[in-house]
Structure formats: structure tokens, C-alpha cells
Amino acid sequence: MNHNQILQILKQEMAAATGCTEPIAIAYASAKARAVLGKKPVRAQVKVSCNILKNAMGVGIPGTDMAGLEMAAALGITGGDSEAILEVLHSITPEQVEEARLFAGTQVRVERKDTPKKLYIEVILETEDDMSAVIIEDSHTNITRIIHGLTCIYEKGSCEELPADESDKSALTVDNIYDFIQNVDTDRLSFLDECIKMNWAVAQEGLKGRYGLHVGRSIYEDMGEGTAGDDIRNYAIAVTAAAADARMAGCAMSVMTVCGSGNQGLTATLPVIAAVYKRKGSPEMLYRSLALSCLITIHVKSYIGKLSPLCGCGMGSSIGACCAFVYMQGGGLKQIKNAINNMIADVSGIICDGAKAGCALKIATVISSAFQCSMLALKNHSAGGLDGIVTEDVESTIRNLGELGNRGMADTDQVILDMMVCR
């Protein structure tokens, strides 16, 4: 795999989004269906997979003080900009929020779709004499079918987000990612400036505002009082958790996602940015470390999937961040592989029980683990073949993690959802 292909994958897996990507994807599908219909519907039906339902139930929706799939759909209908994709709610007004609240309360019906797909959204809008429908599958922006009236006006032959060509993510390895990081011209990574600016701004908002469980802000305040220690680890944890606090509470600022997830984007980037800033590292070090973190996240997530019973921040982005911590302290390929094995030995099995305020707690935990595992890796200490699902070959370890998330935890999502719905 050459550098151009790896760079293409990196760019394809990063996108700006306003709000948690599951409710936002529902709003996107709803806005697209409204655009096709050409008028406000009298009723809406939303059918979603188990994972979408789990991740969209309890998270705040940007520009409102509300949560829920009905409200996400209603906002997409009343004021969503379908051309803005995952920033579909960027121009929502207070009047449209109130209109959506009334519509969601009486005219939107949500039900679970019986589908093997982890990511599935179907929005059906109806007037008295017309209808439209939009289906999204496999990734948050991947529209596979559009219907207007009795006519299918768009149908995608494949539900894969990327074509099965030379840029397929399956060709990524830790070895070729490291080669890319070491040798790519840093001018080609300057597009990461948008990510740095966007995610850092959300972190600062989380540190000064009062959002969610106040995880990041509390850690940051303790640092100032001397209780948490003014060190790189606590600073990185504070800024990242603060960004998650803000985002999960409905902060209307956009974030740069990785693999379709805003929290994964924050966890893959903010601890790295914070650590480089604290170490007074160069712009080149920041670019290379960020690209490494995001590419390792993409590689691991390609086995786990976009949505999973496993926490994507714990099982994906924190592993990427750990590798970046090793790299910025002079570690090489061997130490990066040590870091991956150490992280999978440490944090594998953290469940995803939906997007909500508590995500900031898990993010704080896995970033702390990433610092610990990077320290061990730099000392050439690595989990190995006798450590559970870890093997001596790092690629086999990553594949085992994917098997754990997909085959080993097949019933977990349903059990979690049952608990969430019945409480």
C-alpha cells in the first residue's frame, strides 16, 4: 500500500459533525427525505437497527435541551440542511426547535428494524397524497436508497462506503502505517489543521462550561488546586473528557470525527494535541503523531466495525493515542506494537452502552490506560502470547479484538438495549 492510498483513507475517515453522529445521521436521513418530498409531512416513521437505537436514545441534540430519536428526526424535517450532511443541524433556529418539539411529540413514530446490520436507518415521510423514504446503511452518511412516491429514484448497488480497490482499509497494517508516518511529507498532513482547531475549541468550551457530568472540568480544576497534579497525563485526560462532556450534552460546536464517531475523533486527537502542546513539540511532531493515532484507530476499527458492543473510544481511538504517545517520545515500530498489545490486554471488553454523559468517564479511563501502556511499551515491556486474546503478532491481536466484538459479544447489544428500554 503506497502513501497516496494511506493518505486517501485518512482523509476519507475524517469528517466534521455537529452533535452525536447517530441522532445526526437520523436528522440527515430525515432532512434528505423532506427535500425529496418537497413539503412538510403530516407524519414520519423511523426504523433503526439496535445499535442506532442504543446510541441515539440518551444523548443531547445540538441547539436543544432535548434528546431522543423522535426529536432528531423532527429537527431534520423542520430545519435540517441535507447538503451539510453530518452538520445538518448547523442553522437550526429556536422557532424550528419548537416546531420540531411539537411534531416529535405527536407525529413521529420510532421502531426497531429487524436487521442483521449494525447501522441501519430508514425514514419514511408521508403527506395525504405523497411519500418519500431514505435508507442509510453501514456508515452514517451512506445513503443506499431514496424513494419518492412509488418510484425508487436512487439505489446504490453496494453498501460499502469505500470501493474494494487498492485503497481498501483491509490493506492497512501497523507496518505500513509506521512507514507512512516516518516518511510522508508533512505538508501533505496540513489538512489536519482543521481538526486541531475544531476539536481544541470544543475542549476549551468543555473546560469553561458546565456540561454533563463535568468530568473534564473537575479534573482540570483539581489540577489547579494541586490535587490531581499538573502533569501531561491529567491535562490530556481533562481536555478530552471536557470535550466529550460538552458534546454529549448537546453543545452545538462541530467536531472532527474519526470512523464516523465524534467521541472517537476527540479521543484519537485531543490527548495527542494536549501532550504535544505540553511537551512544546514541533508542528511536524504534532502532524505525524495525530496521523499515527488516527490511522491506528482506523485500522483497529476496520475489524470491530463502525458500531459495536465494544466501546469505540476504548477499543479504537485510545489505542491510536497510546501509539502516538510512544512515537512522540522517540519510540519506534517495535514499541508501537508493544503499545497495541498492552492496550488490548488492558482495556478489551469495555462495553458500549449508548452515547450519553457517561462516555466522558470511559474516555478518561482509557486515556489514563494509554499513558500507562505507552510507558511500559517504551521500556520494551509487552503483553504476549500468554495474555488472553493477545498474541505475539500484533495483527493477530487486532483481529482477535474484532472477533471478540463481533462474534464473542453477539448478544450484548440486545441485552444492553433491553436494560435501557425497560428502566
Coordinates of C-alpha atoms in Angstrom, one line a residue:
M1 CA 0.0 0.0 0.0
N2 CA 1.5 3.3 -1.1
H3 CA 1.5 6.7 0.7
N4 CA -1.2 8.1 -1.6
Q5 CA -3.6 5.3 -0.7
I6 CA -3.0 5.6 3.1
L7 CA -3.5 9.4 2.9
Q8 CA -6.7 8.9 1.0
I9 CA -8.0 6.5 3.7
L10 CA -7.1 9.0 6.4
K11 CA -9.0 11.8 4.7
Q12 CA -12.0 9.6 4.0
E13 CA -12.3 8.5 7.6
M14 CA -12.3 12.1 9.0
A15 CA -15.3 14.4 8.7
A16 CA -16.9 17.3 10.6
A17 CA -20.1 16.6 12.5
T18 CA -22.3 18.7 14.8
G19 CA -23.6 16.5 17.6
C20 CA -23.5 12.8 18.2
T21 CA -23.4 11.0 14.9
E22 CA -26.2 8.5 15.5
P23 CA -29.0 11.1 16.1
I24 CA -27.4 13.3 13.5
A25 CA -27.5 10.6 10.9
I26 CA -31.2 10.2 11.6
A27 CA -31.6 14.0 11.2
Y28 CA -29.6 13.8 7.9
A29 CA -31.9 11.0 6.5
S30 CA -34.9 13.0 7.6
A31 CA -33.7 16.2 6.0
K32 CA -33.0 14.3 2.8
A33 CA -36.4 12.7 2.8
R34 CA -38.0 16.1 3.4
A35 CA -36.1 17.6 0.5
V36 CA -37.3 14.8 -1.8
L37 CA -40.9 15.2 -0.6
G38 CA -40.7 18.9 -1.1
K39 CA -43.1 19.8 1.7
K40 CA -43.6 19.2 5.4
P41 CA -45.0 15.7 6.0
V42 CA -48.0 15.0 8.3
R43 CA -46.3 12.0 9.8
A44 CA -42.9 10.3 10.0
Q45 CA -41.8 6.8 10.7
V46 CA -38.2 6.0 11.7
K47 CA -36.9 2.4 11.6
V48 CA -33.4 1.8 13.1
S49 CA -31.1 -1.1 14.0
C50 CA -30.4 -2.0 17.6
N51 CA -27.1 -0.1 17.7
I52 CA -28.6 3.1 16.3
L53 CA -31.4 2.9 18.9
K54 CA -28.9 2.3 21.7
N55 CA -26.6 5.2 20.7
A56 CA -29.3 7.8 19.9
M57 CA -31.6 7.4 23.0
G58 CA -29.8 9.4 25.7
V59 CA -27.5 11.9 24.0
G60 CA -28.2 15.6 23.8
I61 CA -29.1 17.1 20.4
P62 CA -27.2 20.3 19.4
G63 CA -29.1 23.5 19.8
T64 CA -31.7 22.0 22.1
D65 CA -32.1 20.8 25.6
M66 CA -33.6 17.5 24.4
A67 CA -32.6 14.0 23.4
G68 CA -34.2 11.1 21.5
L69 CA -34.7 9.7 18.0
E70 CA -38.1 11.4 17.6
M71 CA -36.6 14.9 18.2
A72 CA -33.6 14.1 15.9
A73 CA -35.9 13.2 13.0
A74 CA -38.2 16.1 13.7
L75 CA -35.3 18.6 13.6
G76 CA -34.1 17.2 10.3
I77 CA -37.6 17.6 8.9
T78 CA -38.3 21.1 10.2
G79 CA -34.9 22.8 9.6
G80 CA -32.2 20.4 8.6
D81 CA -29.8 21.2 5.7
S82 CA -29.3 17.9 3.9
E83 CA -26.5 19.4 1.9
A84 CA -24.5 19.9 5.1
I85 CA -24.5 16.1 5.7
L86 CA -23.3 15.5 9.3
E87 CA -23.6 19.2 10.1
V88 CA -27.2 19.0 9.0
L89 CA -28.4 21.0 12.1
H90 CA -25.9 23.8 11.8
S91 CA -28.6 26.5 11.1
I92 CA -31.5 25.4 13.3
T93 CA -33.4 28.3 14.8
P94 CA -35.3 28.4 18.1
E95 CA -38.5 28.6 16.2
Q96 CA -37.6 25.4 14.3
V97 CA -36.7 23.7 17.6
E98 CA -40.1 24.5 19.0
E99 CA -41.8 23.3 15.7
A100 CA -39.8 20.1 15.9
R101 CA -40.7 19.5 19.6
L102 CA -44.4 19.7 18.8
F103 CA -44.1 17.5 15.7
A104 CA -41.9 14.9 17.5
G105 CA -44.4 14.6 20.3
T106 CA -47.3 13.5 18.1
Q107 CA -46.3 12.8 14.5
V108 CA -43.1 10.7 14.7
R109 CA -43.1 7.0 15.3
V110 CA -39.8 5.1 16.0
E111 CA -39.4 1.4 15.8
R112 CA -36.6 -1.2 15.8
K113 CA -35.8 -2.7 12.5
D114 CA -35.2 -6.5 12.4
T115 CA -32.0 -6.4 10.5
P116 CA -28.5 -8.0 10.9
K117 CA -26.9 -4.7 10.1
K118 CA -25.4 -2.7 13.0
L119 CA -26.0 0.6 11.3
Y120 CA -29.4 1.0 9.6
I121 CA -31.7 4.0 9.4
E122 CA -34.9 4.2 7.4
V123 CA -37.0 7.3 7.4
I124 CA -40.5 7.4 5.8
L125 CA -42.3 10.7 5.4
E126 CA -46.0 10.9 4.4
T127 CA -48.5 13.6 3.3
E128 CA -52.1 12.8 2.5
D129 CA -51.2 12.1 -1.1
D130 CA -47.4 11.6 -1.3
M131 CA -44.5 9.9 0.4
S132 CA -40.7 9.7 0.5
A133 CA -38.2 7.4 2.1
V134 CA -34.4 7.4 2.7
I135 CA -32.3 4.5 3.8
I136 CA -28.8 4.7 5.3
E137 CA -26.7 1.6 5.8
D138 CA -23.3 0.6 7.1
S139 CA -21.9 4.1 7.7
H140 CA -23.5 7.3 8.9
T141 CA -23.7 9.1 5.6
N142 CA -24.1 6.1 3.2
I143 CA -27.5 6.6 1.6
T144 CA -28.4 3.4 -0.3
R145 CA -31.9 4.1 -1.3
I146 CA -34.2 7.0 -2.0
I147 CA -37.9 6.6 -2.8
H148 CA -40.4 9.2 -4.0
G149 CA -44.0 8.1 -4.3
L150 CA -44.0 4.7 -6.0
T151 CA -40.6 5.3 -7.6
C152 CA -37.1 4.4 -6.4
I153 CA -35.2 7.4 -7.6
Y154 CA -31.8 6.3 -6.3
E155 CA -30.3 2.9 -5.4
K156 CA -26.8 2.1 -4.5
G157 CA -25.5 -1.3 -5.7
S158 CA -23.2 -1.8 -2.7
C159 CA -23.5 -0.7 0.9
E160 CA -19.7 -0.4 1.3
E161 CA -18.5 3.2 2.0
L162 CA -15.2 2.6 0.2
P163 CA -14.9 0.7 -3.1
A164 CA -13.0 -2.6 -3.0
D165 CA -9.9 -1.2 -4.7
E166 CA -6.3 -0.6 -3.8
S167 CA -7.4 1.9 -1.1
D168 CA -9.4 -0.7 0.8
K169 CA -8.8 -0.3 4.6
S170 CA -8.1 -4.0 4.8
A171 CA -4.7 -3.4 3.2
L172 CA -3.6 -1.3 6.2
T173 CA -1.1 -2.8 8.6
V174 CA 0.8 -1.4 11.6
D175 CA 4.0 -1.7 9.5
N176 CA 2.8 0.3 6.5
I177 CA 1.2 2.9 8.8
Y178 CA 4.5 3.4 10.6
D179 CA 6.4 3.6 7.2
F180 CA 3.9 6.3 6.1
I181 CA 4.3 8.3 9.4
Q182 CA 8.0 8.2 9.2
N183 CA 8.3 9.2 5.5
V184 CA 5.3 11.2 4.4
D185 CA 6.0 14.9 3.6
T186 CA 4.4 16.8 6.5
D187 CA 3.0 19.4 4.0
R188 CA 0.6 16.6 2.9
L189 CA -0.7 16.4 6.5
S190 CA -1.5 20.1 6.8
F191 CA -5.2 19.3 6.3
L192 CA -5.1 18.2 10.0
D193 CA -5.1 21.9 11.0
E194 CA -8.9 22.0 10.7
C195 CA -9.2 19.0 13.0
I196 CA -6.8 20.6 15.5
K197 CA -8.6 23.9 15.6
M198 CA -12.1 22.4 15.7
N199 CA -11.5 19.7 18.4
W200 CA -9.4 22.0 20.6
A201 CA -12.1 24.7 20.5
V202 CA -14.7 22.2 21.8
A203 CA -12.3 21.1 24.5
Q204 CA -11.9 24.6 25.7
E205 CA -15.7 25.1 25.7
G206 CA -16.0 22.0 27.9
L207 CA -13.4 23.2 30.3
K208 CA -15.1 26.5 30.9
G209 CA -18.7 25.4 30.6
R210 CA -20.9 23.2 32.8
Y211 CA -21.8 20.2 30.7
G212 CA -22.8 16.7 31.5
L213 CA -21.0 15.0 34.4
H214 CA -18.3 17.8 34.5
V215 CA -15.6 15.0 34.2
G216 CA -13.0 17.1 32.3
R217 CA -13.7 20.3 34.1
S218 CA -13.4 18.6 37.5
I219 CA -10.1 17.0 36.7
Y220 CA -8.8 20.4 35.3
E221 CA -10.0 22.3 38.4
D222 CA -8.3 19.7 40.7
M223 CA -5.0 20.2 38.7
G224 CA -5.2 23.9 39.5
E225 CA -5.7 23.1 43.2
G226 CA -2.8 20.7 43.2
T227 CA -4.9 17.6 43.9
A228 CA -4.6 15.9 40.5
G229 CA -1.1 17.0 39.8
D230 CA -0.2 19.4 36.9
D231 CA 1.1 16.8 34.6
I232 CA 0.7 15.8 30.9
R233 CA -1.4 12.8 31.7
N234 CA -4.1 14.7 33.7
Y235 CA -4.1 17.6 31.3
A236 CA -4.7 15.3 28.3
I237 CA -7.4 13.5 30.2
A238 CA -9.1 16.7 31.3
V239 CA -9.2 18.4 27.9
T240 CA -10.5 15.2 26.1
A241 CA -13.1 14.4 28.7
A242 CA -14.3 18.0 28.8
A243 CA -14.9 17.9 25.0
A244 CA -16.9 14.7 25.4
D245 CA -18.8 16.3 28.3
A246 CA -19.8 19.2 26.0
R247 CA -20.6 17.1 23.0
M248 CA -22.8 14.6 24.8
A249 CA -24.7 17.4 26.5
G250 CA -25.7 18.9 23.1
C251 CA -23.0 21.5 22.5
A252 CA -23.7 23.0 19.1
M253 CA -20.0 23.2 18.1
S254 CA -18.8 20.9 15.4
V255 CA -16.1 18.2 16.0
M256 CA -13.9 16.2 13.6
T257 CA -15.0 12.6 13.6
V258 CA -12.9 9.5 13.0
C259 CA -14.5 6.4 11.6
G260 CA -17.9 8.1 11.8
S261 CA -17.7 8.9 15.5
G262 CA -17.2 12.3 17.2
N263 CA -16.1 10.8 20.5
Q264 CA -13.6 8.5 18.7
G265 CA -12.4 11.6 16.9
L266 CA -11.9 13.5 20.1
T267 CA -10.2 10.6 21.8
A268 CA -7.9 9.9 18.9
T269 CA -6.8 13.6 18.6
L270 CA -7.2 15.7 21.8
P271 CA -4.9 13.7 24.1
V272 CA -2.2 13.8 21.4
I273 CA -2.7 17.5 20.8
A274 CA -2.6 18.2 24.5
A275 CA 0.6 16.1 25.0
V276 CA 2.4 17.7 22.1
Y277 CA 1.4 21.2 23.4
K278 CA 2.6 20.4 26.9
R279 CA 5.9 19.0 25.6
K280 CA 6.3 22.0 23.4
G281 CA 6.7 19.7 20.4
S282 CA 7.1 20.9 16.8
P283 CA 4.2 21.2 14.3
E284 CA 5.8 18.3 12.4
M285 CA 5.6 16.1 15.5
L286 CA 2.0 17.1 16.0
Y287 CA 1.1 16.2 12.4
R288 CA 2.9 12.9 12.5
S289 CA 1.6 11.9 15.9
L290 CA -2.0 12.8 15.0
A291 CA -1.9 10.9 11.7
L292 CA -0.5 7.9 13.5
S293 CA -3.2 8.0 16.2
C294 CA -6.0 8.3 13.6
L295 CA -4.6 5.6 11.3
I296 CA -4.2 3.1 14.0
T297 CA -7.8 3.9 15.1
I298 CA -9.0 3.3 11.6
H299 CA -7.0 0.1 11.3
V300 CA -8.4 -1.4 14.6
K301 CA -12.0 -0.2 13.9
S302 CA -11.9 -1.8 10.5
Y303 CA -12.1 -5.2 12.3
I304 CA -14.5 -4.1 15.1
G305 CA -17.0 -2.1 12.8
K306 CA -18.5 1.3 12.9
L307 CA -20.9 0.4 15.7
S308 CA -20.1 -2.4 18.1
P309 CA -20.9 -3.8 21.6
L310 CA -17.4 -2.6 22.4
C311 CA -16.6 1.0 23.3
G312 CA -15.1 2.5 20.2
C313 CA -13.1 5.0 22.2
G314 CA -11.7 2.3 24.4
M315 CA -11.1 -0.3 21.6
G316 CA -10.0 2.0 18.9
S317 CA -9.0 5.6 19.5
S318 CA -7.3 5.2 22.8
I319 CA -5.1 2.5 21.2
G320 CA -4.2 5.1 18.5
A321 CA -3.5 7.7 21.1
C322 CA -1.2 5.3 23.0
C323 CA 0.8 4.7 19.8
A324 CA 1.1 8.4 19.4
F325 CA 2.4 8.8 23.0
V326 CA 5.1 6.2 22.2
Y327 CA 6.0 7.9 18.9
M328 CA 6.3 11.4 20.3
Q329 CA 8.8 10.1 23.0
G330 CA 11.1 8.5 20.4
G331 CA 9.6 5.0 20.3
G332 CA 9.9 3.0 17.1
L333 CA 7.8 0.3 15.4
K334 CA 8.6 -2.3 18.0
Q335 CA 7.5 -0.1 20.9
I336 CA 4.3 0.9 19.0
K337 CA 3.4 -2.8 18.5
N338 CA 4.1 -3.3 22.3
A339 CA 1.7 -0.4 23.0
I340 CA -1.1 -2.0 20.9
N341 CA -0.7 -5.4 22.6
N342 CA -0.6 -3.7 26.1
M343 CA -3.7 -1.7 25.4
I344 CA -5.7 -4.7 24.1
A345 CA -4.5 -6.7 27.2
D346 CA -5.7 -3.8 29.4
V347 CA -9.0 -2.3 28.1
S348 CA -10.5 -5.0 25.9
G349 CA -14.1 -5.7 26.9
I350 CA -15.3 -2.2 27.8
I351 CA -18.9 -2.2 26.6
C352 CA -20.7 0.5 24.6
D353 CA -24.0 1.1 26.4
G354 CA -25.0 4.0 24.2
A355 CA -24.0 7.6 23.7
K356 CA -24.6 9.6 26.9
A357 CA -22.9 11.8 29.5
G358 CA -21.1 8.8 31.0
C359 CA -19.0 8.4 27.8
A360 CA -16.6 11.1 29.3
L361 CA -15.9 8.7 32.2
K362 CA -14.9 5.9 29.9
I363 CA -12.8 8.3 27.8
A364 CA -10.9 9.5 30.9
T365 CA -10.3 5.9 31.9
V366 CA -8.9 4.7 28.6
I367 CA -6.6 7.8 28.1
S368 CA -5.1 7.1 31.5
S369 CA -4.5 3.5 30.4
A370 CA -3.0 4.7 27.2
F371 CA -0.3 6.7 29.1
Q372 CA 0.4 3.7 31.3
C373 CA 0.7 1.3 28.4
S374 CA 2.9 3.7 26.4
M375 CA 5.3 3.9 29.4
L376 CA 5.6 0.1 29.5
A377 CA 6.0 -0.1 25.8
L378 CA 8.8 2.4 25.8
K379 CA 10.6 0.2 28.4
N380 CA 10.1 -2.7 26.0
H381 CA 7.5 -4.4 28.2
S382 CA 4.7 -6.0 26.2
A383 CA 1.8 -8.4 26.8
G384 CA 2.4 -11.5 24.8
G385 CA 1.1 -15.0 23.8
L386 CA 0.1 -16.0 27.3
D387 CA -2.0 -12.9 27.9
G388 CA -5.6 -13.9 26.9
I389 CA -6.6 -12.7 23.4
V390 CA -3.1 -11.1 22.9
T391 CA -0.7 -12.9 20.6
E392 CA 3.0 -12.3 19.7
D393 CA 1.8 -11.0 16.3
V394 CA 0.1 -7.6 16.7
E395 CA -2.0 -8.0 13.6
S396 CA -3.4 -11.3 15.0
T397 CA -4.1 -9.5 18.3
I398 CA -6.1 -6.8 16.4
R399 CA -8.1 -9.5 14.6
N400 CA -8.8 -11.2 17.9
L401 CA -10.2 -8.0 19.3
G402 CA -12.5 -7.7 16.2
E403 CA -13.7 -11.3 16.8
L404 CA -14.4 -10.5 20.4
G405 CA -16.5 -7.5 19.4
N406 CA -18.4 -9.2 16.6
R407 CA -18.7 -12.9 17.3
G408 CA -17.9 -13.1 21.0
M409 CA -20.4 -10.4 22.1
A410 CA -23.2 -11.1 19.6
D411 CA -25.9 -10.9 22.3
T412 CA -24.5 -8.0 24.2
D413 CA -26.2 -5.2 22.3
Q414 CA -29.6 -6.8 22.8
V415 CA -29.1 -7.3 26.5
I416 CA -27.9 -3.7 26.9
L417 CA -30.8 -2.3 24.9
D418 CA -33.3 -4.3 26.9
M419 CA -32.0 -2.8 30.1
M420 CA -32.1 0.7 28.7
V421 CA -35.6 0.5 27.3
C422 CA -37.1 -1.2 30.3
R423 CA -35.8 1.2 33.0

